[in-house]
Coordinates of C-alpha atoms in Angstrom, one line a residue:
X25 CA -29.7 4.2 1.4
X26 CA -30.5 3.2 -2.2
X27 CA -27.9 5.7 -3.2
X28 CA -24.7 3.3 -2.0
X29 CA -26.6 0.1 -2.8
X30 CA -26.5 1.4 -6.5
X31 CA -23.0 2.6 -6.9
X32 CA -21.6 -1.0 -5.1
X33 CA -24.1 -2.4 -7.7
X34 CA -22.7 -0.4 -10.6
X35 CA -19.0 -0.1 -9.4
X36 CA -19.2 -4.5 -9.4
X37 CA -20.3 -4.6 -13.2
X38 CA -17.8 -2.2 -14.3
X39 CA -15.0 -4.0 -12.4
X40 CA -16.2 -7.4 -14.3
X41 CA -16.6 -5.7 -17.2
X42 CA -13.0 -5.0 -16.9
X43 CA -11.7 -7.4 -15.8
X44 CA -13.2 -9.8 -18.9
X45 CA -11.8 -7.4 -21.1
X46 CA -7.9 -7.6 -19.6
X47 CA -8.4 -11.6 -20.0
X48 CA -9.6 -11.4 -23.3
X49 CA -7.1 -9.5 -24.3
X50 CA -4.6 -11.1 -22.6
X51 CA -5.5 -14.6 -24.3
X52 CA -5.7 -12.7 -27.7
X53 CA -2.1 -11.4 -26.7
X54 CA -0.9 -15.1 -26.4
X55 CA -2.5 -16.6 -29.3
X56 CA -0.6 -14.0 -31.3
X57 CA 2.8 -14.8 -29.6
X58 CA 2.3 -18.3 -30.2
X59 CA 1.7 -17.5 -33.8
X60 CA 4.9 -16.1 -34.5
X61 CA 7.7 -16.9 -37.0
X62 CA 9.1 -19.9 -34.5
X63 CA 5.9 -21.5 -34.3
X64 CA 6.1 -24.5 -32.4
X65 CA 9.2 -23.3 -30.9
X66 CA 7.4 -20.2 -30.1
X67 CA 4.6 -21.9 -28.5
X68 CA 6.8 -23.9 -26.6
X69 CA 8.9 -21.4 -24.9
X70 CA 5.5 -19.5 -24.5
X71 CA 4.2 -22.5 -22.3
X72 CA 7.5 -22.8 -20.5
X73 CA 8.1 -19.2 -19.4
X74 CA 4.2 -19.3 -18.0
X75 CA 4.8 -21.9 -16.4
X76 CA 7.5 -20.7 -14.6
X77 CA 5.7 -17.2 -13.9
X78 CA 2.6 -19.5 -12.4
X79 CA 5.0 -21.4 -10.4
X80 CA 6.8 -18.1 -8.9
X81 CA 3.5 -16.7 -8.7
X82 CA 2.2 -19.6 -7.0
X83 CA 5.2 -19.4 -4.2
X84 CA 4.6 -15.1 -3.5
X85 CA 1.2 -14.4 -3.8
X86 CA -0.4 -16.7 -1.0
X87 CA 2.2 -15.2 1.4
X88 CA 1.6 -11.5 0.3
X89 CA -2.0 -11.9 0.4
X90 CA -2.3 -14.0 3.8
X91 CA 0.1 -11.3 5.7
X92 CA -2.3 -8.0 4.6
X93 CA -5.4 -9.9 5.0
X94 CA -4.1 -10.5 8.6
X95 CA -3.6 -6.2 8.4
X96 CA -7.1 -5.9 7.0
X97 CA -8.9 -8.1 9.4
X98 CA -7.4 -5.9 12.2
X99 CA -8.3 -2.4 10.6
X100 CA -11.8 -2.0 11.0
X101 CA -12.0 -3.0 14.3
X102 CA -8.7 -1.4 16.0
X103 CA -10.1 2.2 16.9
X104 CA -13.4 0.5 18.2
X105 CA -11.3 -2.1 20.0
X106 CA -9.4 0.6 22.3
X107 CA -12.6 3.0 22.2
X108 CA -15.4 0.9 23.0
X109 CA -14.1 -2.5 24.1
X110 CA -11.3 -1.3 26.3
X111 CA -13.1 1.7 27.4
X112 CA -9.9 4.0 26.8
X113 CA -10.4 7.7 26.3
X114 CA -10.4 9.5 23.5
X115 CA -7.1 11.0 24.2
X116 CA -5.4 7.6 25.0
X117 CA -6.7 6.2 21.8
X118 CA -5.3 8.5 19.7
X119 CA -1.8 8.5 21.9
X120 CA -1.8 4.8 21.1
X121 CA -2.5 5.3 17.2
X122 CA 0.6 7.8 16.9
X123 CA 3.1 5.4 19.3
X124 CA 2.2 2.8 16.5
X125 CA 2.8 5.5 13.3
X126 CA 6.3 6.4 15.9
X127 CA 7.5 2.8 16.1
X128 CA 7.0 2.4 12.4
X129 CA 9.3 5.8 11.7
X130 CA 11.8 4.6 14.0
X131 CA 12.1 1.0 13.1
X132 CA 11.7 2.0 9.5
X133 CA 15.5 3.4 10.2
X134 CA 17.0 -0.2 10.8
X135 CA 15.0 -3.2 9.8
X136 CA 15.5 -2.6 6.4
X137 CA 19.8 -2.5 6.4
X138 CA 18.8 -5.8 9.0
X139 CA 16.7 -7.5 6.5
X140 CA 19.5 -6.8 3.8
X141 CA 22.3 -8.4 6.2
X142 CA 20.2 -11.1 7.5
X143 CA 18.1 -12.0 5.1
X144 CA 14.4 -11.0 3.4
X145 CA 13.0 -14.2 4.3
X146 CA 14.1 -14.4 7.4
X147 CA 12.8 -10.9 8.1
X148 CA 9.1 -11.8 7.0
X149 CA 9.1 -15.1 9.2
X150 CA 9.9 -12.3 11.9
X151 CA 7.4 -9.6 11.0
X152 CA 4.6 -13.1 11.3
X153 CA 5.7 -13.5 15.1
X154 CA 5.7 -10.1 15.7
X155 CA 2.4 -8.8 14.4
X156 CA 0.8 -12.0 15.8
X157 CA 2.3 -11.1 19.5
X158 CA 0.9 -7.5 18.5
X159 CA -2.3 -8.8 18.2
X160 CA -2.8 -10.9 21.1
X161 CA -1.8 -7.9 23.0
X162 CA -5.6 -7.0 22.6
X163 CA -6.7 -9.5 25.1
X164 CA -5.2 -7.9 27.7
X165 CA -6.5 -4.5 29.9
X166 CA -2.9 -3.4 30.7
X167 CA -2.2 -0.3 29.3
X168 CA 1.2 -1.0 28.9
X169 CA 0.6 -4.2 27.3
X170 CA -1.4 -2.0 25.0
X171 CA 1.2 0.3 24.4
X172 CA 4.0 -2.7 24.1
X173 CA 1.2 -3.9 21.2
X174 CA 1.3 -1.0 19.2
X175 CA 4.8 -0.6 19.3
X176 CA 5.3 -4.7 17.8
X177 CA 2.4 -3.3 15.4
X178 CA 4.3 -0.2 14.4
X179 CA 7.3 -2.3 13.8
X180 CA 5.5 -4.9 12.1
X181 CA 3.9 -3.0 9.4
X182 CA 7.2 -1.6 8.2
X183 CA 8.2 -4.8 7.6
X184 CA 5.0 -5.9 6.0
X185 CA 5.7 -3.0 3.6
X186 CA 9.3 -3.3 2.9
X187 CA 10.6 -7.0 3.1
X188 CA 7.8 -8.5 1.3
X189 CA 7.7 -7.1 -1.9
X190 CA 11.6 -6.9 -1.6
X191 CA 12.0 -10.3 -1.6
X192 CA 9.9 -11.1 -4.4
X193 CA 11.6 -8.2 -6.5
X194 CA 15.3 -9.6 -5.4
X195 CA 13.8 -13.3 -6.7
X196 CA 12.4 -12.4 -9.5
X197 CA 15.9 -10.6 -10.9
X198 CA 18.0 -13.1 -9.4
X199 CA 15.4 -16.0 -11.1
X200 CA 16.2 -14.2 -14.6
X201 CA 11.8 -14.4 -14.7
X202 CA 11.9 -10.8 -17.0
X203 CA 12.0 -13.4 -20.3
X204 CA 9.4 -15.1 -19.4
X205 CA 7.2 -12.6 -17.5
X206 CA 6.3 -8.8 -16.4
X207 CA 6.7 -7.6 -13.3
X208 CA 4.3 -4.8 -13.7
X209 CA 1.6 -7.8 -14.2
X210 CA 2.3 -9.0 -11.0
X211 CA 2.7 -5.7 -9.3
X212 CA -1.0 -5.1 -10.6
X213 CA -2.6 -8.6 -9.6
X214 CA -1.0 -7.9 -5.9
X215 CA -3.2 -4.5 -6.1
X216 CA -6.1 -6.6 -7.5
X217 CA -6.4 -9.4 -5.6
X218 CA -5.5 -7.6 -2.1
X219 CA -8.4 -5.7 -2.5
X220 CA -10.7 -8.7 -3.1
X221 CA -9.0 -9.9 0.4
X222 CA -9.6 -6.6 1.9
X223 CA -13.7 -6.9 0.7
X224 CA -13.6 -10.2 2.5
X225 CA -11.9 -9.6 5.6
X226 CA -14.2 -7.0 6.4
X227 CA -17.0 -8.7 5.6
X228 CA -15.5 -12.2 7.7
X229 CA -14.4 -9.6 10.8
X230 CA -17.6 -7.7 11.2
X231 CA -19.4 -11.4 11.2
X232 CA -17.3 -13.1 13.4
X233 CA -17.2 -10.7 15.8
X234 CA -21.3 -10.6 15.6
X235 CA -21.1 -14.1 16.2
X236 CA -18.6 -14.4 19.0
X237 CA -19.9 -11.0 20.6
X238 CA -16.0 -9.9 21.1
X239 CA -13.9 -7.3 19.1
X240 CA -11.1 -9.6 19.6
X241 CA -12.1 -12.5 17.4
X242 CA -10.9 -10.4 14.3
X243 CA -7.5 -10.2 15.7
X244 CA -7.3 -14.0 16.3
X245 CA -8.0 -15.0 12.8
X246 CA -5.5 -12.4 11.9
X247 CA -3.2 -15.0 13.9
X248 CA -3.8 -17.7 12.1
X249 CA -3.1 -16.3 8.9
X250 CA 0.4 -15.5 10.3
X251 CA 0.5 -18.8 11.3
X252 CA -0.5 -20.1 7.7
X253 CA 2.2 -17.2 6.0
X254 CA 5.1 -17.9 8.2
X255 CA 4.2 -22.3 6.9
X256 CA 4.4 -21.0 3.1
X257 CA 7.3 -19.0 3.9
X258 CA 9.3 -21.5 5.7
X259 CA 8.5 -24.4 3.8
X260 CA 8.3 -22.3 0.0
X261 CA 10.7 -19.7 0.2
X262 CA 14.6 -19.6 -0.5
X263 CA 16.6 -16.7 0.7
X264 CA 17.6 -13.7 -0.8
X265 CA 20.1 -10.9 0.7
X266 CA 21.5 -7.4 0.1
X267 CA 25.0 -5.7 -0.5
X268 CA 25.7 -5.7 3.4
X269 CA 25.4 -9.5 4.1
X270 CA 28.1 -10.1 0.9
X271 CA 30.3 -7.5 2.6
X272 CA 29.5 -8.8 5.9
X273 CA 30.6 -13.0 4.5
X274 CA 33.2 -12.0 1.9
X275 CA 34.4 -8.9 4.1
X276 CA 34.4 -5.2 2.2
X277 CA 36.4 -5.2 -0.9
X278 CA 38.7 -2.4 -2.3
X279 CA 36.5 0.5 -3.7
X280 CA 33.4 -1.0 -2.4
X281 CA 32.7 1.3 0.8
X282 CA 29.4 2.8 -1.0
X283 CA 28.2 -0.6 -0.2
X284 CA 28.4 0.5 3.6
X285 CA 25.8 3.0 3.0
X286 CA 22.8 3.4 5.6
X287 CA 19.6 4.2 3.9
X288 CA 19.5 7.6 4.3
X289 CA 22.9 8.2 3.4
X290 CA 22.4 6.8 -0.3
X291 CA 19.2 8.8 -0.5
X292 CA 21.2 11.8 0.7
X293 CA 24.6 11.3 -1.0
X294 CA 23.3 9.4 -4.5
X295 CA 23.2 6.2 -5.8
X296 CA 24.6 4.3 -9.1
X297 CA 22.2 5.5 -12.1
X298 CA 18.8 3.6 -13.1
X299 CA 19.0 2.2 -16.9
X300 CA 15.4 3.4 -16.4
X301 CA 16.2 6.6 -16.2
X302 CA 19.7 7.1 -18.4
X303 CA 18.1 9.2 -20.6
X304 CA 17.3 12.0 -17.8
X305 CA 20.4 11.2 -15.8
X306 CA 22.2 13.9 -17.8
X307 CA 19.4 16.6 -16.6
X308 CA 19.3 15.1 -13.2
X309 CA 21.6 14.1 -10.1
X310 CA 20.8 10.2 -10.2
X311 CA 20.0 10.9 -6.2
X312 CA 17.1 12.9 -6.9
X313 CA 15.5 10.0 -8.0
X314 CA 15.2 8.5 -4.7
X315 CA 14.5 12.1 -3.4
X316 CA 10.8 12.0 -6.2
X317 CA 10.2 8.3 -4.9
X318 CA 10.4 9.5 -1.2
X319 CA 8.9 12.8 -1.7
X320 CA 5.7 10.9 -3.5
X321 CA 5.2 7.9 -1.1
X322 CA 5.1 10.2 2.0
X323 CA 2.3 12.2 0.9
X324 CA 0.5 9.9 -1.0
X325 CA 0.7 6.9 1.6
X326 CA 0.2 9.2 4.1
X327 CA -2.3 10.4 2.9
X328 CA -4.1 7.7 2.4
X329 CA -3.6 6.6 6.2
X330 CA -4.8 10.4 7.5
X331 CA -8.3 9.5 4.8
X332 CA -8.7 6.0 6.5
X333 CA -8.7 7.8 9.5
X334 CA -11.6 10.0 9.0
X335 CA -13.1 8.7 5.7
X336 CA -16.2 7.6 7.2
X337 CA -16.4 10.5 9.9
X338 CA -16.2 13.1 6.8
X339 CA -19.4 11.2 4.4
X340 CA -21.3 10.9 8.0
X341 CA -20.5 15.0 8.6
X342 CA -21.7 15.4 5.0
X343 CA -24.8 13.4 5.9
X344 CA -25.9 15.2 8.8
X345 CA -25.1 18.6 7.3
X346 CA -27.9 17.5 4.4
X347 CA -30.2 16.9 7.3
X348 CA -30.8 12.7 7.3
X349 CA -30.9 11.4 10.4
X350 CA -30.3 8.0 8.7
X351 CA -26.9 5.5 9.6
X352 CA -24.9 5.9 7.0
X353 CA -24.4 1.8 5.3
X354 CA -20.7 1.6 6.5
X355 CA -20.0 -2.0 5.5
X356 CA -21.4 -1.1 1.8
X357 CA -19.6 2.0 1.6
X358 CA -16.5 0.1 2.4
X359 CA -17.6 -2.5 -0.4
X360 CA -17.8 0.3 -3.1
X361 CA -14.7 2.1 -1.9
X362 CA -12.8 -1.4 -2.3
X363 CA -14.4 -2.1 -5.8
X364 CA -13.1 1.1 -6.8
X365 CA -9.4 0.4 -5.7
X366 CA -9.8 -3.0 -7.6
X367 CA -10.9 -0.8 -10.6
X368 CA -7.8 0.9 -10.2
X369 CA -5.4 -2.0 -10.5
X370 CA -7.3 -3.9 -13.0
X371 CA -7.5 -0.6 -15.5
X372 CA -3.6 -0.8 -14.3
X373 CA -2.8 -3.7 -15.5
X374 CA -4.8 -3.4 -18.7
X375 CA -3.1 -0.2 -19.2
X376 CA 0.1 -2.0 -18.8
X377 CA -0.9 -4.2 -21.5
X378 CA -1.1 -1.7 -24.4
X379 CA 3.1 -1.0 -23.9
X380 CA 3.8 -1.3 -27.0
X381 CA 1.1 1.3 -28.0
X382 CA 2.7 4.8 -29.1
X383 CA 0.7 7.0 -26.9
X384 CA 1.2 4.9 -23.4
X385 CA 2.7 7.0 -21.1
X386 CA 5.5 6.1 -19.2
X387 CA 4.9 5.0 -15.1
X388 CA 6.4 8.0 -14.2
X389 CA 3.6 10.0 -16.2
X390 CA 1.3 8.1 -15.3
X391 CA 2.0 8.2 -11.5
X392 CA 1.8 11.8 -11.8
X393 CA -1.4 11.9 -13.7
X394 CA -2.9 9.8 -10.8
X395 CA -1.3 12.3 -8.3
X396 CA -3.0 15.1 -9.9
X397 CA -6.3 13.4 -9.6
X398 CA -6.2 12.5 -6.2
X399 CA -5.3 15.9 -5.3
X400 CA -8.7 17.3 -7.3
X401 CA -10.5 14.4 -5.0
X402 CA -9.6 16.3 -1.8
X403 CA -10.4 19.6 -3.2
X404 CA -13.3 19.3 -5.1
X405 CA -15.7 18.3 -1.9
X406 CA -14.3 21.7 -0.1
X407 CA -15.7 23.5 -3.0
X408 CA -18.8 21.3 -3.4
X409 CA -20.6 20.6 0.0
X410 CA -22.8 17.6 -0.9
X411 CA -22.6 13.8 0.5
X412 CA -22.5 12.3 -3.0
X413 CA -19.9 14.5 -4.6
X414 CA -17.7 13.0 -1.4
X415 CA -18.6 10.1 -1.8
X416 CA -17.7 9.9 -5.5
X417 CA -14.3 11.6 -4.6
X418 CA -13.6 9.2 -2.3
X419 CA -14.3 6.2 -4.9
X420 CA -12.2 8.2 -7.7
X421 CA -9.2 8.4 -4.7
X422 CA -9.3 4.6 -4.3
X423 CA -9.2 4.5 -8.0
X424 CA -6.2 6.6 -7.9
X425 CA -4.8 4.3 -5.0
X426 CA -5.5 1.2 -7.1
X427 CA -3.4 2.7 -9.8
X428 CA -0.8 4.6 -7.5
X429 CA 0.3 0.9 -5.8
X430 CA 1.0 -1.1 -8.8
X431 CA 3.0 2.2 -10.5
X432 CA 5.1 2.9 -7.4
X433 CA 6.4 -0.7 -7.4
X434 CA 7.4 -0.5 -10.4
X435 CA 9.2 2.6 -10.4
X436 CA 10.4 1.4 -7.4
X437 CA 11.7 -1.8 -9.1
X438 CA 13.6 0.0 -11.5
X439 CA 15.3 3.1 -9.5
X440 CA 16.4 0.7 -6.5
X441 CA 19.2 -1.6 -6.6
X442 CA 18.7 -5.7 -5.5
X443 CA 21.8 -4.9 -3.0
X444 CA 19.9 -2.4 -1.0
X445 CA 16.3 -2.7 -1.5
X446 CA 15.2 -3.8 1.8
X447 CA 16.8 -0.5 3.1
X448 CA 15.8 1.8 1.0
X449 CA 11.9 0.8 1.3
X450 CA 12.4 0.9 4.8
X451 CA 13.9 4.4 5.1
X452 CA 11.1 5.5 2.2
X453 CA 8.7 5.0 5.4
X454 CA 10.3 7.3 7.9
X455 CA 8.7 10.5 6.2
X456 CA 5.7 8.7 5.6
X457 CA 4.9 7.5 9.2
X458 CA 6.0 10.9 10.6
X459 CA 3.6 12.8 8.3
X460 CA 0.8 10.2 9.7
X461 CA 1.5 11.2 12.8
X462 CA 1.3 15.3 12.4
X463 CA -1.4 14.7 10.6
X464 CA -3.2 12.9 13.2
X465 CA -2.3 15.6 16.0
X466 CA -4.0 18.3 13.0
X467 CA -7.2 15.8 13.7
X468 CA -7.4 15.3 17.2
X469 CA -6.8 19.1 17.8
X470 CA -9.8 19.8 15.4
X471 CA -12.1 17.0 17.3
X472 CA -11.2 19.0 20.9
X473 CA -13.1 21.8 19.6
X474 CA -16.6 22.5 21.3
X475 CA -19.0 20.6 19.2
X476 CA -22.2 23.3 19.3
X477 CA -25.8 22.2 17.5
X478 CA -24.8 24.1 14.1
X479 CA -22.3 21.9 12.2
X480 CA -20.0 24.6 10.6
X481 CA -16.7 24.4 13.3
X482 CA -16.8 20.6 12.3
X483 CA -16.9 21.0 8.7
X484 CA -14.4 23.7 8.4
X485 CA -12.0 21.2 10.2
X486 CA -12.7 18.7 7.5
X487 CA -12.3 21.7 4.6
X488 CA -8.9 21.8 6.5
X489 CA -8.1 18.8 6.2
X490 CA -8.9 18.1 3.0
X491 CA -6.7 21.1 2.0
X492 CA -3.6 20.3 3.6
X493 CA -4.2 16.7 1.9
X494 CA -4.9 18.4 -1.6
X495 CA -1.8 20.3 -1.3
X496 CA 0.4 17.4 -0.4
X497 CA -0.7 15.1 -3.2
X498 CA -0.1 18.4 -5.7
X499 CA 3.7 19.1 -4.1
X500 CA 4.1 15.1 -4.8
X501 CA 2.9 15.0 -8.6
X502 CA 4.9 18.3 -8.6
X503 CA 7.8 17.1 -7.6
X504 CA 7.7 13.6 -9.5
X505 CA 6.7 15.4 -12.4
X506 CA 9.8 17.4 -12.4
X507 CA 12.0 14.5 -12.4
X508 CA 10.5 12.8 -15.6
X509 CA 10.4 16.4 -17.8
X510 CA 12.3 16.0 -20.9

C-alpha cells in the first residue's frame, strides 16, 4: 500500500508548498499597499480595514466550520450505521438515502423564501436543532424514527447549504466590508479550512467510534458542535433578511410585486441585471444567468454526491480487477483525496490574488475550465482501466471541487440579489437533490445484478456511471460557457 502512503506524502508538501507561497505573497501584497503615495494614511486604513475583515471573519468562520464538521463527522459512518449497525437491508438502506436527497428537493422549495421572511440567522439556529434531532434519531431501531431522521437530515442540509453562506454574503454587503476586504478570499479560506475539518473529523470519528465500540459516537459529537454553532450564532450574530420580510413589515409598495416572487418564478421569469454581467446583458436574457448557475450546481454538486457514493467501491473494483487481494487503505485514501480539495482552494485563492494580472481569467472562465476537467476525470478511467489512473482522477476531481466551491460562490455573489438570496440558493438545490436521487436508483439497479466470479458486469456498471457523470459535467461547462462568450 506504499502507492497511497506516497501520494498523501507528496500531495501534503505540495499543499504547504502552496500554501507558503499565497502567504508570502500575500504579505508582499501588503507591504506594497502600505507603501503607497498616502503612507501613513495608507498604512493606517490598511490596519483598519483588516482589522475589520479579522473581526467579521472571526464572527462567520467558527459557525461555518462547526456546522459542516458536524456534516462530516456523520458522512463516513451513515451507510455503515444503517448497513451494519442497524442490520437494515440493502434495499432499505438505499430507500432511506433517497428519502433524505427527497426531503432536501422538497424543502429546498420553501426554506429559502422562509429564511428570507424570517430571518438567515434565525434559520441557521433552526437548521442546529434540526440536524442535531436528526442525529440522535440513530439511537433508535424504529424504522420510522429512522425514516423521520432522514427526512430532519434532508431538510437540514438545504439549510446548511443555503442560509449560511447567505447570511454572511447579506453581512458582508450590508457591513460595506468590499473596501476593506475580498470576498473571493473568504470564499476560498471556507474551501480551505473545511477541508482541513473534513481530514480531522474523519480521522476523530473513525477513533472514537474504535474507542467507544459504537457507530453512534460520531453522531453525538456531531451534536455538540451544533450545540457549540447554535452558542456562536446566538450570542455573535445580528440578523439579516430578504425582500419578503420588508414587504411583509412595510407591506408591498406600488410597483414592487417582483418582490413577491417565489424562487422558481424569478429563475423562470428573470431577474434585475448583475453589474457583473452588464457587458453580456445585451447578448443575453439577464434570467439565463440564473438558468447557467442552476444548470452548473445540479450536475456538478450532484455529481459530486453520486462519486461520494461509490468513490471507494469504484478504486476497490479497480483493485480487484488488477488481482490484489489487499484492503485497499480507506482512511489514507480519504487523506489524499482531502489534500487534493485543499489544493484546490488554496491554488484558488492564490489564483484570486493575481486579479490585477492581464491574462487571469474571469470566474466564469474559470469555472468552466474546472468543469471541463472534471468531466476528463470521469472519462479518462473508462478508457484507461488501471487503479492508479482512478485514483489520480479522483484527486484531480477534488482538485476541481476545491476550485469549483470557492468560484461558484462567487459568481453566486454577484448574479443574486441580498433581497432574495436565501431563496434562490434554496431553489438552486431542487435539481440538484433530484438528480442525486436518479442517480442513485442508476446505482442500486446496477448493484442488483448477479455478481458472477469474472468482474466485467460490475465494471461496465461503473463505465456507466462514470459516463453519464462525464456527460453531465460537459452539458454544465457547456452551458456556463455559453453564457460568458463574448
Amino acid at each position: 500500500m506504499a502507492f497511497y502512503e506516497y501520494n498523501v506524502l507528496v500531495l501534503v508538501v505540495v499543499v504547504a508548498g502552496t500554501a507558503y507561497l499565497q502567504h508570502r505573497r500575500g504579505s508582499k501584497a501588503a507591504v506594497s499597499r502600505s507603501r503607497g503615495q498616502d503612507g501613513e494614511a495608507t498604512r493606517a486604513a490598511i490596519t483598519a480595514g483588516d482589522a475589520v475583515i479579522w473581526q467579521f471573519k472571526k464572527k462567520f468562520l467558527p459557525v461555518y466550520l462547526l456546522a459542516f464538521g458536524s456534516d462530516w463527522l456523520q458522512g463516513p459512518y451513515i451507510y455503515t450505521m444503517y448497513k451494519d449497525e442497524k442490520g437494515l437491508p440493502e434495499e432499505t438502506v438505499a430507500y432511506l438515502f433517497a428519502t433524505g436527497f427527497l426531503a432536501a428537493a422538497i424543502s429546498a422549495s420553501f426554506v429559502g423564501s422562509l429564511a428570507d421572511r424570517y430571518g438567515r440567522r434565525s434559520a441557521s439556529l433552526f437548521f442546529c436543532v434540526a440536524y442535531a434531532l436528526s442525529c440522535f434519531t440513530v439511537l433508535f431501531d424504529s424504522i420510522f424514527t429512522l425514516f423521520a431522521g432522514r427526512i430532519l437530515g434532508g431538510l437540514s442540509t438545504t439549510l446548511l447549504w443555503s442560509v449560511i453562506e447567505s447570511w454572511m454574503v447579506t453581512e458582508f454587503h450590508r457591513q460595506h466590508l468590499e473596501e476593506a476586504g475580498s470576498l473571493s478570499d473568504i470564499f476560498g479560506i471556507m474551501t480551505t479550512l473545511n477541508g482541513a475539518v473534513a481530514i480531522l473529523a474523519g480521522l476523530f470519528a473513525q477513533t472514537i467510534a474504535d474507542v467507544t465500540k459504537t457507530q453512534a459516537a460520531p453522531f453525538m459529537a456531531a451534536v455538540v458542535l451544533l450545540i457549540l454553532a447554535f452558542g456562536f450564532i446566538s450570542s455573535r450574530w445580528s440578523e439579516n433578511y430578504g425582500d419578503s420580510h420588508k414587504s411583509n413589515v412595510d407591506g408591498l409598495l406600488p410597483g414592487s410585486e417582483e418582490k413577491e416572487k417565489n424562487g422558481l418564478q424569478y429563475i423562470l421569469q428573470g431577474r434585475k441585471s448583475s453589474e457583473f454581467f452588464e457587458d453580456i446583458t445585451d447578448c443575453f436574457g439577464p434570467d439565463k444567468h440564473l438558468w447557467a448557475l442552476c444548470i452548473t450546481s445540479s450536475c456538478f454538486e450532484g455529481v459530486m454526491y453520486l462519486w461520494i457514493f461509490f468513490k471507494f467501491a469504484a478504486l476497490k473494483l479497480s483493485h480487484e480487477a488488477a488481482g490484489k487481494g489487499s484492503e485497499l487503505p480507506f482512511g489514507t485514501i480519504f487523506a489524499a483525496l482531502m489534500c487534493a480539495m485543499m489544493l484546490g482552494s488554496l491554488s484558488f485563492t492564490y489564483y484570486s490574488s493575481l486579479a490585477t494580472s492581464r491574462w487571469v481569467v474571469s470566474p466564469s472562465r474559470l469555472l468552466t475550465i474546472t468543469l471541463f476537467v472534471a468531466s476528463a476525470c470521469f472519462i479518462l478511467p473508462v478508457l484507461v482501466h488501471d487503479e492508479a489512473v482512478t485514483f489520480w482522477c479522483f484527486c484531480v476531481f477534488e482538485i476541481c471541487c476545491g476550485i469549483y466551491f470557492p468560484s461558484i460562490a462567487r459568481l453566486k455573489e454577484q448574479i443574486v440579489e441580498d433581497g432574495v438570496r436565501a431563496k434562490i440558493y434554496g431553489i438552486l438545490r431542487i435539481p440538484l437533490n433530484i438528480f442525486v436521487v436518479l442517480g442513485l436508483m442508476l446505482t442500486k439497479a446496477g448493484k442488483l445484478r448477479p455478481d458472477p466470479p469474472s468482474l466485467e458486469p460490475r465494471l461496465r456498471h461503473r463505465e456507466n456511471v462514470f459516463i453519464i457523470c462525464s456527460g453531465a459535467l460537459a452539458a454544465a461547462a457547456a452551458a456556463l460557457g455559453a453564457f460568458v462568450a463574448e
